[in-house]
Short mmCIF file of C-alpha atoms in Angstrom, two decimals:
data_model
loop_
_atom_site.label_atom_id
_atom_site.label_comp_id
_atom_site.label_asym_id
_atom_site.label_seq_id
_atom_site.Cartn_x
_atom_site.Cartn_y
_atom_site.Cartn_z
CA MET A 823 228.04 118.93 13.23
CA ARG A 824 228.43 118.85 17.00
CA GLU A 825 225.12 119.25 18.82
CA ALA A 826 224.95 122.33 21.04
CA LYS A 827 225.16 121.47 24.72
CA LYS A 828 221.88 122.13 26.51
CA GLN A 829 222.23 124.82 29.13
CA PRO A 830 220.91 123.96 32.60
CA GLY A 831 217.91 125.91 33.82
CA ILE A 832 216.95 127.28 37.21
CA ALA A 833 214.97 124.10 37.97
CA GLU A 834 218.10 121.95 37.47
CA VAL A 835 220.05 124.23 39.82
CA ALA A 836 217.32 123.97 42.46
CA ALA A 837 217.18 120.18 42.19
CA ALA A 838 220.96 119.79 42.43
CA ALA A 839 221.12 122.08 45.45
CA GLY A 840 218.09 120.52 47.14
CA VAL A 841 216.27 123.84 47.45
CA SER A 842 213.23 125.43 45.84
CA VAL A 843 213.27 127.35 42.56
CA THR A 844 212.15 130.39 44.56
CA THR A 845 215.25 130.17 46.75
CA VAL A 846 217.53 130.02 43.71
CA SER A 847 215.70 133.03 42.29
CA HIS A 848 216.28 134.97 45.53
CA VAL A 849 219.99 134.13 45.42
CA LEU A 850 220.24 135.33 41.83
CA SER A 851 218.32 138.57 42.35
CA GLY A 852 219.72 139.47 45.76
CA ARG A 853 216.37 141.09 46.55
CA ARG A 854 215.30 138.66 49.31
CA PRO A 855 217.27 137.43 52.33
CA VAL A 856 218.83 133.97 52.04
CA SER A 857 221.03 132.37 54.70
CA ALA A 858 224.76 132.51 54.06
CA ALA A 859 225.02 128.71 53.99
CA THR A 860 222.20 128.32 51.47
CA ARG A 861 223.57 131.11 49.29
CA ALA A 862 227.03 129.50 49.28
CA LEU A 863 225.53 126.12 48.35
CA VAL A 864 223.45 127.53 45.49
CA GLU A 865 226.37 129.56 44.15
CA THR A 866 228.57 126.46 44.19
CA VAL A 867 225.99 124.46 42.23
CA ILE A 868 225.56 127.32 39.74
CA LYS A 869 229.30 127.28 39.13
CA GLU A 870 229.51 123.49 38.82
CA LEU A 871 226.59 123.27 36.39
CA GLY A 872 227.66 126.32 34.39
CA TYR A 873 224.24 127.90 34.78
CA ARG A 874 223.79 131.32 33.18
CA PRO A 875 220.62 133.36 33.89
CA ASN A 876 218.49 134.25 30.88
CA PRO A 877 217.97 138.03 31.09
CA SER A 878 215.04 137.97 28.65
CA ALA A 879 213.16 135.31 30.58
CA ARG A 880 213.88 136.99 33.89
CA GLY A 881 212.68 140.30 32.47
CA LEU A 882 209.35 138.71 31.51
CA ARG A 883 208.91 137.49 35.08
CA THR A 884 209.96 140.68 36.81
CA GLN A 885 208.68 143.17 34.21
CA ARG A 886 212.14 144.72 34.18
CA SER A 887 214.71 145.12 31.44
CA GLU A 888 217.62 145.10 33.91
CA SER A 889 219.19 147.92 31.95
CA ILE A 890 220.13 151.48 32.86
CA ALA A 891 220.63 154.37 30.42
CA LEU A 892 223.14 157.17 30.79
CA ILE A 893 222.29 160.29 28.77
CA VAL A 894 225.22 162.71 28.39
CA PRO A 895 225.66 166.06 26.61
CA ASP A 896 228.97 165.18 24.93
CA LEU A 897 230.44 161.69 24.88
CA THR A 898 233.75 163.04 23.54
CA ASN A 899 234.32 164.82 26.86
CA PRO A 900 236.54 162.38 28.85
CA PHE A 901 234.65 163.21 32.04
CA TYR A 902 231.59 161.20 30.97
CA PRO A 903 233.32 157.89 30.13
CA LEU A 904 234.70 158.01 33.68
CA VAL A 905 231.17 158.49 35.02
CA ALA A 906 230.07 155.53 32.87
CA ALA A 907 232.92 153.41 34.25
CA GLY A 908 231.76 154.18 37.79
CA LEU A 909 228.19 153.26 36.94
CA GLN A 910 229.34 150.00 35.41
CA ASP A 911 231.48 149.17 38.47
CA VAL A 912 228.30 148.89 40.53
CA LEU A 913 225.64 147.92 37.98
CA MET A 914 227.41 144.86 36.58
CA GLU A 915 227.68 143.35 40.07
CA SER A 916 223.88 143.45 40.22
CA GLY A 917 223.34 142.10 36.71
CA TYR A 918 222.35 145.38 35.08
CA LEU A 919 223.47 146.46 31.63
CA LEU A 920 224.49 150.07 30.98
CA SER A 921 223.76 151.87 27.72
CA ILE A 922 225.06 155.34 26.84
CA THR A 923 223.37 157.93 24.63
CA ASP A 924 224.88 161.22 23.48
CA ALA A 925 222.20 163.91 23.52
CA ALA A 926 224.36 166.23 21.42
CA GLN A 927 224.07 164.18 18.23
CA PRO A 928 223.21 166.45 15.26
CA GLY A 929 219.50 166.71 14.59
CA ARG A 930 218.44 164.98 17.82
CA ALA A 931 216.90 167.18 20.50
CA LEU A 932 216.84 165.93 24.08
CA PRO A 933 213.08 165.14 24.12
CA GLU A 934 213.60 162.81 21.16
CA VAL A 935 216.54 161.14 22.90
CA VAL A 936 214.47 160.65 26.06
CA ARG A 937 211.59 159.14 24.05
CA HIS A 938 214.03 156.77 22.32
CA VAL A 939 215.52 155.65 25.64
CA LEU A 940 212.13 155.19 27.31
CA ALA A 941 210.96 153.10 24.34
CA ARG A 942 213.70 150.62 25.28
CA ARG A 943 211.92 150.18 28.63
CA VAL A 944 215.02 150.83 30.72
CA ASP A 945 214.62 150.51 34.49
CA GLY A 946 216.51 153.69 35.29
CA ILE A 947 218.06 156.77 33.71
CA VAL A 948 221.08 158.80 34.75
CA LEU A 949 220.56 162.17 33.10
CA ALA A 950 223.59 164.39 32.63
CA SER A 951 222.19 166.59 29.89
CA TYR A 952 222.43 170.32 30.59
CA GLY A 953 219.30 171.35 28.75
CA ALA A 954 216.72 169.16 30.49
CA THR A 955 213.40 170.94 30.94
CA ASP A 956 210.46 170.33 33.25
CA ASP A 957 208.75 168.53 30.37
CA ASP A 958 211.73 166.21 29.85
CA ILE A 959 211.73 165.27 33.54
CA ALA A 960 207.96 164.83 33.58
CA SER A 961 208.08 162.50 30.57
CA ILE A 962 210.44 160.22 32.50
CA ALA A 963 208.47 160.42 35.76
CA GLU A 964 205.19 159.52 34.03
CA THR A 965 206.59 156.13 33.02
CA GLY A 966 207.70 155.27 36.54
CA THR A 967 211.31 155.00 35.35
CA LYS A 968 213.77 155.71 38.16
CA LEU A 969 215.84 158.85 37.59
CA VAL A 970 219.07 160.29 38.95
CA ARG A 971 220.31 163.63 37.63
CA LEU A 972 224.00 164.35 37.43
CA GLY A 973 225.64 167.73 38.01
CA SER A 974 222.42 169.73 38.41
CA ARG A 975 220.94 171.90 41.11
CA PHE A 976 218.63 170.04 43.45
CA ARG A 977 214.87 170.26 43.08
CA ALA A 978 212.77 167.90 45.15
CA ASP A 979 210.25 167.43 42.34
CA PHE A 980 213.01 166.59 39.84
CA GLY A 981 214.30 163.45 41.55
CA ASP A 982 217.63 162.41 43.04
CA VAL A 983 220.79 164.40 42.26
CA VAL A 984 224.47 163.48 42.49
CA ARG A 985 227.11 166.14 41.94
CA ALA A 986 230.37 167.57 43.17
CA ASP A 987 230.53 171.01 44.77
CA ASP A 988 230.95 173.11 41.61
CA VAL A 989 230.54 176.38 43.48
CA GLY A 990 233.13 175.46 46.08
CA GLY A 991 235.52 174.00 43.53
CA MET A 992 235.58 177.11 41.36
CA HIS A 993 235.83 179.29 44.45
CA ASP A 994 238.95 177.37 45.51
CA VAL A 995 240.75 177.69 42.17
CA VAL A 996 240.04 181.43 41.91
CA ASP A 997 241.14 181.88 45.53
CA HIS A 998 244.36 180.05 44.63
CA LEU A 999 245.02 182.50 41.77
CA LEU A 1000 244.30 185.50 43.98
CA ALA A 1001 246.74 184.18 46.58
CA ARG A 1002 249.38 183.94 43.84
CA GLY A 1003 248.92 187.65 43.11
CA TYR A 1004 246.99 187.56 39.82
CA GLN A 1005 244.95 190.73 39.35
CA ARG A 1006 242.72 190.30 36.30
CA ILE A 1007 241.25 186.83 36.37
CA GLY A 1008 239.10 185.92 33.37
CA LEU A 1009 236.54 183.13 33.08
CA VAL A 1010 235.94 181.15 29.89
CA ASN A 1011 232.89 179.05 30.64
CA GLY A 1012 230.56 176.57 28.95
CA GLU A 1013 227.01 177.14 27.72
CA TYR A 1014 225.28 180.01 29.53
CA ASP A 1015 222.16 178.01 30.38
CA ALA A 1016 224.04 174.92 31.56
CA GLN A 1017 223.67 174.45 35.31
CA PRO A 1018 227.37 173.51 35.80
CA SER A 1019 228.27 176.79 34.05
CA GLN A 1020 226.06 178.78 36.38
CA MET A 1021 227.37 177.07 39.51
CA ARG A 1022 230.99 177.59 38.44
CA LEU A 1023 230.21 181.23 37.64
CA GLU A 1024 228.79 181.56 41.15
CA GLY A 1025 231.99 180.16 42.67
CA TYR A 1026 234.11 182.51 40.55
CA THR A 1027 232.17 185.65 41.50
CA ARG A 1028 231.97 184.64 45.17
CA ALA A 1029 235.75 184.24 45.46
CA LEU A 1030 236.31 187.64 43.88
CA ARG A 1031 233.70 189.28 46.09
CA GLU A 1032 235.25 187.81 49.25
CA ALA A 1033 238.57 189.32 48.13
CA GLY A 1034 236.94 192.74 47.85
CA ARG A 1035 236.58 192.69 44.06
CA GLU A 1036 233.66 192.65 41.69
CA ALA A 1037 233.59 190.41 38.63
CA ASP A 1038 234.29 192.33 35.42
CA PRO A 1039 231.76 191.36 32.71
CA ASP A 1040 234.44 192.03 30.08
CA LEU A 1041 236.50 189.18 31.55
CA ILE A 1042 233.68 186.60 31.39
CA HIS A 1043 232.90 184.60 28.26
CA PHE A 1044 230.28 181.85 27.74
CA GLY A 1045 230.66 179.41 24.87
CA THR A 1046 230.80 175.63 24.87
CA PHE A 1047 232.43 173.05 27.13
CA SER A 1048 234.96 172.19 24.43
CA ARG A 1049 238.53 172.87 23.34
CA ALA A 1050 237.29 174.97 20.41
CA GLY A 1051 235.00 176.90 22.74
CA GLY A 1052 237.91 177.58 25.08
CA ALA A 1053 240.12 178.86 22.28
CA ALA A 1054 237.39 181.14 20.91
CA GLY A 1055 236.65 182.65 24.31
CA ALA A 1056 240.33 183.14 25.15
CA ARG A 1057 241.01 184.93 21.85
CA ARG A 1058 238.33 187.46 22.71
CA LEU A 1059 239.80 188.05 26.16
CA PHE A 1060 243.42 188.20 24.96
CA ASP A 1061 242.53 190.70 22.21
CA SER A 1062 240.66 193.05 24.55
CA ALA A 1063 242.04 196.43 25.64
CA HIS A 1064 242.76 195.09 29.13
CA PRO A 1065 243.54 191.37 28.81
CA PRO A 1066 243.60 189.04 31.82
CA ASP A 1067 246.75 187.83 33.53
CA ALA A 1068 244.98 184.59 34.47
CA VAL A 1069 242.13 182.62 32.87
CA VAL A 1070 239.93 180.06 34.60
CA GLY A 1071 238.43 177.43 32.31
CA GLY A 1072 234.95 176.08 32.99
CA ASN A 1073 236.39 172.60 32.39
CA ASP A 1074 239.70 171.09 31.34
CA LEU A 1075 238.81 170.95 27.65
CA ILE A 1076 238.13 174.68 27.72
CA ALA A 1077 241.45 175.24 29.51
CA VAL A 1078 243.34 173.31 26.82
CA GLY A 1079 241.69 175.58 24.24
CA VAL A 1080 242.79 178.62 26.25
CA MET A 1081 246.35 177.24 26.10
CA ASP A 1082 246.01 176.95 22.32
CA ALA A 1083 245.00 180.61 22.08
CA ALA A 1084 247.82 181.66 24.42
CA ARG A 1085 250.38 179.91 22.17
CA GLU A 1086 248.88 181.62 19.11
CA ARG A 1087 249.45 185.00 20.80
CA GLY A 1088 252.98 184.10 21.89
CA LEU A 1089 252.02 184.12 25.57
CA ALA A 1090 254.00 181.91 27.94
CA VAL A 1091 252.10 179.96 30.60
CA PRO A 1092 252.19 180.84 33.47
CA ARG A 1093 254.74 183.67 33.02
CA ASP A 1094 252.43 185.84 30.89
CA VAL A 1095 249.10 184.27 31.77
CA ALA A 1096 248.09 181.58 34.25
CA ILE A 1097 245.52 179.03 33.10
CA THR A 1098 243.41 176.64 35.17
CA GLY A 1099 240.79 174.03 34.36
CA TYR A 1100 238.10 171.98 36.05
CA ASP A 1101 237.44 168.18 36.23
CA ASP A 1102 241.00 166.79 36.32
CA ILE A 1103 240.63 164.55 33.28
CA GLU A 1104 243.77 162.62 32.29
CA ALA A 1105 244.76 165.24 29.70
CA ALA A 1106 245.17 167.82 32.49
CA SER A 1107 248.36 166.11 33.66
CA LEU A 1108 249.61 165.42 30.11
CA VAL A 1109 249.56 168.91 28.56
CA THR A 1110 252.58 171.23 28.83
CA PRO A 1111 252.65 172.92 31.23
CA ALA A 1112 250.62 170.50 33.36
CA LEU A 1113 247.26 172.03 34.18
CA THR A 1114 246.17 173.29 37.58
CA THR A 1115 242.59 172.11 37.96
CA VAL A 1116 239.86 170.92 40.32
CA HIS A 1117 239.47 167.18 40.74
CA ASN A 1118 235.85 166.32 40.03
CA PRO A 1119 235.33 162.71 41.23
CA ALA A 1120 233.72 161.41 38.03
CA ARG A 1121 234.02 157.69 38.73
CA GLU A 1122 232.69 158.01 42.27
CA ILE A 1123 229.82 160.15 40.94
CA GLY A 1124 228.94 157.25 38.63
CA ARG A 1125 229.13 154.71 41.44
CA THR A 1126 226.93 156.86 43.66
CA CYS A 1127 224.32 157.29 40.91
CA ALA A 1128 224.23 153.52 40.44
CA ARG A 1129 223.78 152.81 44.15
CA MET A 1130 220.93 155.31 44.41
CA LEU A 1131 219.15 153.78 41.42
CA LEU A 1132 219.58 150.24 42.72
CA ASP A 1133 218.27 151.26 46.15
CA ARG A 1134 215.08 152.53 44.56
CA LEU A 1135 214.72 149.57 42.20
CA ALA A 1136 215.13 147.12 45.09
CA GLY A 1137 212.64 149.04 47.24
CA LYS A 1138 215.32 149.82 49.83
CA TYR A 1139 214.57 153.52 49.50
CA ASP A 1140 211.26 154.94 48.33
CA ASP A 1141 211.18 158.28 50.10
CA VAL A 1142 211.66 161.89 49.02
CA ALA A 1143 214.33 162.90 46.52
CA ARG A 1144 217.91 163.04 47.79
CA GLU A 1145 220.93 165.15 46.93
CA VAL A 1146 224.47 163.81 47.32
CA VAL A 1147 227.31 166.32 47.00
CA LEU A 1148 230.76 164.75 46.72
CA ALA A 1149 234.01 166.42 47.74
CA HIS A 1150 236.22 168.15 45.20
CA ARG A 1151 239.98 168.74 45.46
CA LEU A 1152 242.21 171.51 44.13
CA VAL A 1153 245.13 170.05 42.13
CA ILE A 1154 247.95 172.58 41.76
CA ARG A 1155 250.31 171.95 38.83
CA GLU A 1156 252.57 174.05 36.61
CA SER A 1157 250.10 176.26 34.73
CA SER A 1158 249.48 178.62 37.66
#
């Protein structure tokens, strides 16, 4: 049996480069300044020797796991894998591993999920769960774990927030429908207590109010951010005494469900009813007719979350909580 080749250690790299072990460590971590020439030399030696850092050993030295957890409300929603891809774009360059946990798993409440993640001693958490309470946030803060919340309203005592302008995005899509002459615009939204639902409701009602109209409660339905939830809400609206001539979905999955319900009722889109979504997931351009929606920059949201976490972990930023609001974009397609 061939004997396994011994992997070089950090001391061998330092000796071959003619620098100290501390200097090699600084090059690897990126957390201390090293001259460009020295960095280039060390990186060349690392490549020639085939050195690979040992994350476990480094974690013992730094008291860090070099891992970040993303907690999402529904991993089957294509929006969240895009957020994860954006996180990974940035985190992997800095040697961090990303793990993803779905807080909507049957029988697992969010506090239990948070406890499970914290037990893994992650260095940071990106929390996208709708139902996070003060106690959930406090349980994370008490451990000193860095936190960025995704898609939530800003509260200085709740940590950093990254989101797109949900109010403005929904305002724009409703304004688009009004400009096209639609009179009874319904809203099929996600969970009532979800902050994205409330912000999108605010954008919807604001656009109507600015057009001299008041939102009709009979045209508003709260359910779940899912295709099934969209279909259920749309059936209620379509079967009402005064059905809508346009329906705004709280996200694209809801909008696809609204399309399902429209087909069941023999309604042509957009001739009989216009339908719009929110997020601009890939499916929005693949359904027939292609879905008018609001582009929610999921991947850039993930990248921004990662940069904010890394800034705090590296001590580059240790001040008050920050809010970053990224630009949205109305994408007009065939369904309106």
